[in-house]
Amino acid sequence: MEGIRATDIRESNEKLVKRFLMEYGECTKMDIANGSGLSHPTVAKVLAEMVETGQAVKVGKETSYGGRCSDKYRLDYDYHHVLILIFTTDSLYYQVNNLAQKKKESGTIPIQGETHILEAADLISDVRTRLPNIRLVEIGLPGNILDGRLVYMATPFYLVGCNVVEELEKRCHLPIQICNDVNAMAYGFYKRHIEVSLKQESMAYLFRNHSGPGAGIIINGKIINGFSGFAGEVCNVWPPQDNLMDEVKSQIAAILSVINPRYLVLSHDRTIELDTNALRRFVEELFPRHTIPQFHITQEIPAGSTPELHFTTEFEENCADGLVELAIESIFP
């Protein structure tokens, strides 16, 4: 038991130092000790082991103010790479990033027939020959994800019912995680545009392409999935609408009424035209003034009381950003 406990403590200390370096970049031993609560000798021992194994590097000295200059350390960002895959019905996009989120390689492979799993496994194997430091694969899939399995899609797709995680881990011998693609879009947009402003509040992301709608919900920086991973499946908002604009209005009304997020992001395929002014007028006419999304908070309404409405067509970038964030957070929880 003592040996197990010592191992657990050592691993916990190492994770804490890594997470601190991930958050703050270049740090001295004293920076890490003061910020993490670990003792200076513990930090020194962890850093020495990380430098020896190649996980961290020395990056010079701190600025001198008359005393002895301390060494500064940072993670070796290329010690770990993450691979993301985005599945669509007819293509497979991949991207490799290091821990600094620098893109190392990317591309798109067309998919013909029911070959997504085989193509993905071959792709992972191929990429690892060039970038062997891949530690985790994060996959974005359209539809309802539960326990590594795609369990529901509004449109027919042969992978429904398939345990994607199990199938790929069996072939690739790497940790595999999957996430609903619109949840990944929501998380990517949140990390890039909302969290950076230190606004830890609720956000909903409504996406539309030619395959149908989807939504992602972020509360206090976390993706909300619901008990069965079904949260955000707005294709089921009733009653169904014949007109695209009416359908989007209905989904917006459901989101604002049930969730009332501080930020509402409307995202769509570039080939789909949405009348954003008409959507803005719709919510202004339907909802009480203090609840409606606007581009700018007016002076008449107290700051912080009015949701903000954002439009974006960068859904691929948002999805990739979100998957990379989720993958890195899994390596450094």
Short mmCIF file of C-alpha atoms in Angstrom, two decimals:
data_model
loop_
_atom_site.label_atom_id
_atom_site.label_comp_id
_atom_site.label_asym_id
_atom_site.label_seq_id
_atom_site.Cartn_x
_atom_site.Cartn_y
_atom_site.Cartn_z
CA MET A 1 0.00 0.00 0.00
CA GLU A 2 2.83 2.40 0.83
CA GLY A 3 4.38 1.77 -2.58
CA ILE A 4 1.08 2.40 -4.34
CA ARG A 5 0.50 5.55 -2.34
CA ALA A 6 3.98 6.88 -3.14
CA THR A 7 3.45 6.18 -6.84
CA ASP A 8 0.11 7.95 -6.83
CA ILE A 9 1.61 10.97 -5.09
CA ARG A 10 4.50 11.11 -7.54
CA GLU A 11 2.14 10.92 -10.54
CA SER A 12 -0.10 13.56 -9.01
CA ASN A 13 2.84 15.90 -8.44
CA GLU A 14 4.05 15.40 -12.01
CA LYS A 15 0.58 16.14 -13.43
CA LEU A 16 0.37 19.27 -11.31
CA VAL A 17 3.73 20.55 -12.57
CA LYS A 18 2.80 19.75 -16.18
CA ARG A 19 -0.56 21.46 -15.87
CA PHE A 20 1.10 24.53 -14.35
CA LEU A 21 3.60 24.70 -17.21
CA MET A 22 0.75 24.23 -19.71
CA GLU A 23 -1.10 27.18 -18.20
CA TYR A 24 1.80 29.58 -17.66
CA GLY A 25 4.47 28.65 -20.20
CA GLU A 26 8.00 29.45 -19.03
CA CYS A 27 8.41 29.22 -15.24
CA THR A 28 11.08 28.92 -12.58
CA LYS A 29 11.01 26.28 -9.86
CA MET A 30 9.91 28.95 -7.39
CA ASP A 31 7.09 30.07 -9.71
CA ILE A 32 5.75 26.53 -9.81
CA ALA A 33 6.20 25.94 -6.08
CA ASN A 34 4.46 29.18 -5.14
CA GLY A 35 1.65 28.68 -7.63
CA SER A 36 1.00 24.96 -7.16
CA GLY A 37 1.52 24.59 -3.42
CA LEU A 38 4.21 21.93 -3.90
CA SER A 39 7.46 22.21 -2.00
CA HIS A 40 10.53 23.55 -3.78
CA PRO A 41 12.43 20.21 -3.45
CA THR A 42 9.43 18.33 -4.90
CA VAL A 43 9.22 20.69 -7.87
CA ALA A 44 12.98 20.45 -8.42
CA LYS A 45 12.82 16.63 -8.43
CA VAL A 46 9.86 16.51 -10.84
CA LEU A 47 11.48 18.99 -13.22
CA ALA A 48 14.79 17.09 -13.17
CA GLU A 49 12.97 13.89 -14.13
CA MET A 50 10.98 15.69 -16.85
CA VAL A 51 14.15 17.20 -18.35
CA GLU A 52 15.86 13.81 -18.28
CA THR A 53 12.95 12.13 -20.09
CA GLY A 54 12.58 14.97 -22.59
CA GLN A 55 9.20 16.20 -21.34
CA ALA A 56 10.56 19.62 -20.31
CA VAL A 57 13.44 21.85 -21.38
CA LYS A 58 15.43 24.69 -19.85
CA VAL A 59 14.84 27.96 -21.68
CA GLY A 60 17.36 30.32 -20.11
CA LYS A 61 17.44 32.39 -16.94
CA GLU A 62 14.94 34.75 -15.36
CA THR A 63 15.72 38.47 -15.34
CA SER A 64 18.22 39.35 -12.63
CA TYR A 65 17.44 41.98 -10.01
CA GLY A 66 20.75 41.67 -8.18
CA GLY A 67 20.49 38.10 -6.96
CA ARG A 68 21.22 34.74 -8.49
CA CYS A 69 19.29 34.06 -11.71
CA SER A 70 17.06 31.00 -11.63
CA ASP A 71 16.61 28.62 -14.54
CA LYS A 72 13.34 28.82 -16.43
CA TYR A 73 11.56 25.75 -17.75
CA ARG A 74 8.80 24.96 -20.18
CA LEU A 75 7.24 21.83 -21.58
CA ASP A 76 8.74 20.31 -24.69
CA TYR A 77 5.60 20.93 -26.71
CA ASP A 78 6.51 18.25 -29.24
CA TYR A 79 6.91 15.52 -26.62
CA HIS A 80 3.18 14.87 -27.04
CA HIS A 81 1.12 15.27 -30.19
CA VAL A 82 -2.64 14.87 -30.55
CA LEU A 83 -4.42 13.69 -33.68
CA ILE A 84 -7.94 14.84 -34.43
CA LEU A 85 -10.28 13.28 -36.98
CA ILE A 86 -13.54 14.79 -38.22
CA PHE A 87 -15.92 12.33 -39.86
CA THR A 88 -18.47 13.40 -42.44
CA THR A 89 -20.53 11.03 -44.57
CA ASP A 90 -18.10 11.35 -47.49
CA SER A 91 -14.76 12.57 -46.09
CA LEU A 92 -12.26 12.31 -43.27
CA TYR A 93 -10.37 15.40 -42.14
CA TYR A 94 -7.29 14.97 -39.97
CA GLN A 95 -5.02 17.36 -38.11
CA VAL A 96 -2.03 16.87 -35.81
CA ASN A 97 -1.19 19.48 -33.16
CA ASN A 98 1.48 19.71 -30.52
CA LEU A 99 0.84 20.81 -26.93
CA ALA A 100 1.23 24.47 -27.90
CA GLN A 101 -1.64 23.82 -30.36
CA LYS A 102 0.69 24.39 -33.30
CA LYS A 103 -0.58 22.52 -36.35
CA LYS A 104 2.00 20.01 -37.56
CA GLU A 105 0.08 18.38 -40.40
CA SER A 106 -3.45 18.25 -41.82
CA GLY A 107 -5.43 17.01 -44.79
CA THR A 108 -8.72 15.61 -46.09
CA ILE A 109 -9.35 12.12 -47.44
CA PRO A 110 -12.44 11.36 -49.55
CA ILE A 111 -14.44 8.35 -48.34
CA GLN A 112 -16.28 6.04 -50.71
CA GLY A 113 -18.73 3.53 -49.29
CA GLU A 114 -18.72 2.11 -45.79
CA THR A 115 -15.00 2.43 -45.13
CA HIS A 116 -14.66 5.15 -42.46
CA ILE A 117 -13.19 2.86 -39.78
CA LEU A 118 -10.70 1.19 -42.13
CA GLU A 119 -9.65 4.51 -43.69
CA ALA A 120 -9.27 6.10 -40.25
CA ALA A 121 -7.17 3.18 -38.98
CA ASP A 122 -4.91 3.31 -42.03
CA LEU A 123 -4.60 7.09 -41.70
CA ILE A 124 -3.66 6.89 -38.01
CA SER A 125 -0.99 4.28 -38.80
CA ASP A 126 0.36 6.36 -41.68
CA VAL A 127 0.55 9.60 -39.68
CA ARG A 128 2.30 7.85 -36.78
CA THR A 129 5.14 6.80 -39.06
CA ARG A 130 5.92 10.51 -39.53
CA LEU A 131 4.83 11.80 -36.11
CA PRO A 132 5.37 8.97 -33.61
CA ASN A 133 4.67 11.12 -30.54
CA ILE A 134 0.90 10.99 -30.99
CA ARG A 135 -0.57 10.15 -27.59
CA LEU A 136 -4.31 10.43 -28.20
CA VAL A 137 -6.85 10.54 -31.04
CA GLU A 138 -9.92 12.77 -30.67
CA ILE A 139 -12.76 12.21 -33.17
CA GLY A 140 -15.64 14.47 -34.07
CA LEU A 141 -18.77 12.68 -35.29
CA PRO A 142 -22.20 13.96 -36.29
CA GLY A 143 -25.01 12.64 -34.12
CA ASN A 144 -25.70 11.35 -30.61
CA ILE A 145 -22.58 9.89 -28.94
CA LEU A 146 -22.84 7.59 -25.91
CA ASP A 147 -20.08 5.46 -24.34
CA GLY A 148 -17.91 5.50 -27.45
CA ARG A 149 -20.80 4.57 -29.73
CA LEU A 150 -22.69 6.56 -32.36
CA VAL A 151 -26.26 5.80 -31.30
CA TYR A 152 -28.38 8.27 -33.28
CA MET A 153 -28.32 10.49 -36.35
CA ALA A 154 -31.20 12.39 -37.91
CA THR A 155 -30.13 11.18 -41.36
CA PRO A 156 -29.21 7.59 -42.29
CA PHE A 157 -25.56 6.70 -41.68
CA TYR A 158 -24.16 3.20 -41.58
CA LEU A 159 -22.01 3.91 -38.50
CA VAL A 160 -25.09 4.33 -36.27
CA GLY A 161 -24.80 1.58 -33.67
CA CYS A 162 -21.05 1.19 -34.18
CA ASN A 163 -18.69 1.44 -31.21
CA VAL A 164 -16.17 3.67 -32.96
CA VAL A 165 -13.83 3.86 -29.97
CA GLU A 166 -13.64 0.08 -29.55
CA GLU A 167 -13.15 -0.58 -33.26
CA LEU A 168 -10.33 1.95 -33.65
CA GLU A 169 -8.55 1.18 -30.38
CA LYS A 170 -8.49 -2.49 -31.41
CA ARG A 171 -6.79 -1.57 -34.69
CA CYS A 172 -4.55 1.33 -33.63
CA HIS A 173 -3.54 0.62 -30.02
CA LEU A 174 -3.97 4.26 -29.04
CA PRO A 175 -6.44 5.95 -26.70
CA ILE A 176 -9.45 7.08 -28.76
CA GLN A 177 -12.08 9.59 -27.69
CA ILE A 178 -15.13 10.75 -29.64
CA CYS A 179 -17.26 13.84 -29.35
CA ASN A 180 -20.33 15.15 -31.13
CA ASP A 181 -19.03 17.46 -33.85
CA VAL A 182 -21.28 20.41 -32.94
CA ASN A 183 -20.29 20.07 -29.28
CA ALA A 184 -16.70 20.35 -30.50
CA MET A 185 -17.60 23.44 -32.57
CA ALA A 186 -19.23 25.00 -29.51
CA TYR A 187 -16.24 24.26 -27.31
CA GLY A 188 -13.78 25.56 -29.89
CA PHE A 189 -15.70 28.83 -30.30
CA TYR A 190 -16.03 29.17 -26.54
CA LYS A 191 -12.30 28.66 -25.91
CA ARG A 192 -11.28 31.05 -28.68
CA HIS A 193 -13.80 33.87 -28.23
CA ILE A 194 -15.58 33.63 -24.86
CA GLU A 195 -13.27 32.13 -22.25
CA VAL A 196 -10.41 34.36 -23.39
CA SER A 197 -12.54 37.33 -22.26
CA LEU A 198 -12.83 35.73 -18.79
CA LYS A 199 -16.60 35.50 -19.19
CA GLN A 200 -17.41 32.19 -17.56
CA GLU A 201 -21.06 32.09 -18.52
CA SER A 202 -23.49 30.00 -20.55
CA MET A 203 -23.31 29.69 -24.32
CA ALA A 204 -25.34 27.84 -26.96
CA TYR A 205 -24.07 27.10 -30.47
CA LEU A 206 -26.66 26.41 -33.19
CA PHE A 207 -25.23 24.90 -36.37
CA ARG A 208 -26.87 24.23 -39.72
CA ASN A 209 -25.60 22.49 -42.85
CA HIS A 210 -27.29 20.55 -45.65
CA SER A 211 -27.41 17.40 -43.50
CA GLY A 212 -29.48 19.13 -40.84
CA PRO A 213 -29.18 21.11 -37.61
CA GLY A 214 -27.33 20.49 -34.38
CA ALA A 215 -26.49 22.43 -31.23
CA GLY A 216 -23.91 22.50 -28.47
CA ILE A 217 -24.38 23.84 -24.95
CA ILE A 218 -21.59 25.18 -22.72
CA ILE A 219 -22.26 25.89 -19.04
CA ASN A 220 -19.41 27.18 -16.84
CA GLY A 221 -16.84 26.03 -19.37
CA LYS A 222 -18.21 22.47 -19.66
CA ILE A 223 -20.04 20.75 -22.52
CA ILE A 224 -23.53 19.70 -21.43
CA ASN A 225 -24.47 16.35 -22.96
CA GLY A 226 -27.58 15.32 -21.05
CA PHE A 227 -27.84 11.89 -19.41
CA SER A 228 -27.79 10.07 -22.77
CA GLY A 229 -25.63 12.42 -24.83
CA PHE A 230 -28.75 13.74 -26.59
CA ALA A 231 -28.65 17.38 -25.48
CA GLY A 232 -28.51 19.71 -28.47
CA GLU A 233 -30.32 17.44 -30.96
CA VAL A 234 -32.50 20.32 -32.13
CA CYS A 235 -33.56 18.46 -35.27
CA ASN A 236 -36.28 17.08 -33.00
CA VAL A 237 -37.73 20.47 -32.06
CA TRP A 238 -41.46 20.20 -32.75
CA PRO A 239 -43.39 21.03 -34.84
CA PRO A 240 -41.25 20.51 -37.97
CA GLN A 241 -41.07 23.47 -40.35
CA ASP A 242 -41.14 23.43 -44.15
CA ASN A 243 -39.12 26.64 -44.53
CA LEU A 244 -35.43 26.83 -43.49
CA MET A 245 -35.77 30.25 -41.85
CA ASP A 246 -38.86 29.14 -39.94
CA GLU A 247 -37.00 26.03 -38.79
CA VAL A 248 -34.05 28.08 -37.52
CA LYS A 249 -36.44 30.49 -35.77
CA SER A 250 -38.16 27.58 -34.05
CA GLN A 251 -34.82 26.18 -32.84
CA ILE A 252 -33.66 29.60 -31.62
CA ALA A 253 -36.92 30.04 -29.73
CA ALA A 254 -36.50 26.64 -28.06
CA ILE A 255 -32.90 27.39 -27.05
CA LEU A 256 -33.66 30.86 -25.68
CA SER A 257 -36.76 29.69 -23.82
CA VAL A 258 -35.27 26.59 -22.21
CA ILE A 259 -31.58 27.49 -21.73
CA ASN A 260 -31.56 31.31 -21.90
CA PRO A 261 -27.80 31.40 -22.62
CA ARG A 262 -25.67 34.50 -22.15
CA TYR A 263 -24.18 33.94 -25.63
CA LEU A 264 -25.94 32.47 -28.65
CA VAL A 265 -23.79 31.56 -31.66
CA LEU A 266 -25.44 30.89 -35.02
CA SER A 267 -23.16 28.92 -37.35
CA HIS A 268 -23.92 27.63 -40.83
CA ASP A 269 -22.44 26.14 -43.96
CA ARG A 270 -21.19 28.86 -46.31
CA THR A 271 -23.50 27.57 -49.05
CA ILE A 272 -26.57 28.19 -46.87
CA GLU A 273 -27.94 31.71 -46.77
CA LEU A 274 -29.54 32.92 -43.56
CA ASP A 275 -31.13 36.35 -43.18
CA THR A 276 -29.42 37.36 -39.95
CA ASN A 277 -31.32 40.64 -39.73
CA ALA A 278 -34.62 38.77 -39.97
CA LEU A 279 -33.50 36.39 -37.21
CA ARG A 280 -32.54 39.32 -35.01
CA ARG A 281 -35.93 40.98 -35.59
CA PHE A 282 -37.68 37.69 -34.82
CA VAL A 283 -36.21 37.35 -31.35
CA GLU A 284 -36.64 41.05 -30.61
CA GLU A 285 -40.35 40.79 -31.39
CA LEU A 286 -40.94 37.47 -29.61
CA PHE A 287 -38.92 37.70 -26.40
CA PRO A 288 -38.84 40.15 -23.47
CA ARG A 289 -36.23 42.79 -24.04
CA HIS A 290 -33.95 41.74 -21.20
CA THR A 291 -33.66 38.18 -22.59
CA ILE A 292 -33.04 38.74 -26.29
CA PRO A 293 -29.68 38.35 -28.05
CA GLN A 294 -28.18 41.46 -29.60
CA PHE A 295 -24.92 42.24 -31.31
CA HIS A 296 -24.22 45.07 -28.91
CA ILE A 297 -25.44 45.72 -25.39
CA THR A 298 -27.38 48.97 -25.45
CA GLN A 299 -26.94 51.65 -22.82
CA GLU A 300 -30.57 51.35 -21.75
CA ILE A 301 -30.06 47.79 -20.48
CA PRO A 302 -27.71 47.15 -17.53
CA ALA A 303 -24.44 45.56 -18.60
CA GLY A 304 -24.47 41.80 -18.27
CA SER A 305 -28.22 41.33 -18.55
CA THR A 306 -28.53 40.91 -22.32
CA PRO A 307 -27.37 37.82 -24.21
CA GLU A 308 -25.05 38.43 -27.14
CA LEU A 309 -25.67 37.03 -30.60
CA HIS A 310 -22.76 35.89 -32.77
CA PHE A 311 -22.72 34.62 -36.35
CA THR A 312 -19.91 32.46 -37.73
CA THR A 313 -19.22 30.33 -40.81
CA GLU A 314 -15.91 29.05 -39.42
CA PHE A 315 -17.48 25.79 -38.28
CA GLU A 316 -14.59 23.59 -39.47
CA GLU A 317 -12.07 25.73 -37.60
CA ASN A 318 -14.26 25.78 -34.48
CA CYS A 319 -14.67 22.00 -34.60
CA ALA A 320 -10.92 21.42 -35.00
CA ASP A 321 -10.10 23.88 -32.20
CA GLY A 322 -12.58 22.19 -29.89
CA LEU A 323 -11.26 18.69 -30.56
CA VAL A 324 -7.66 19.82 -30.00
CA GLU A 325 -8.64 21.48 -26.71
CA LEU A 326 -10.47 18.35 -25.53
CA ALA A 327 -7.55 16.12 -26.50
CA ILE A 328 -4.94 18.23 -24.68
CA GLU A 329 -7.18 18.52 -21.62
CA SER A 330 -7.40 14.72 -21.55
CA ILE A 331 -3.60 14.45 -21.53
CA PHE A 332 -3.33 17.10 -18.79
CA PRO A 333 -6.55 16.85 -16.76
#
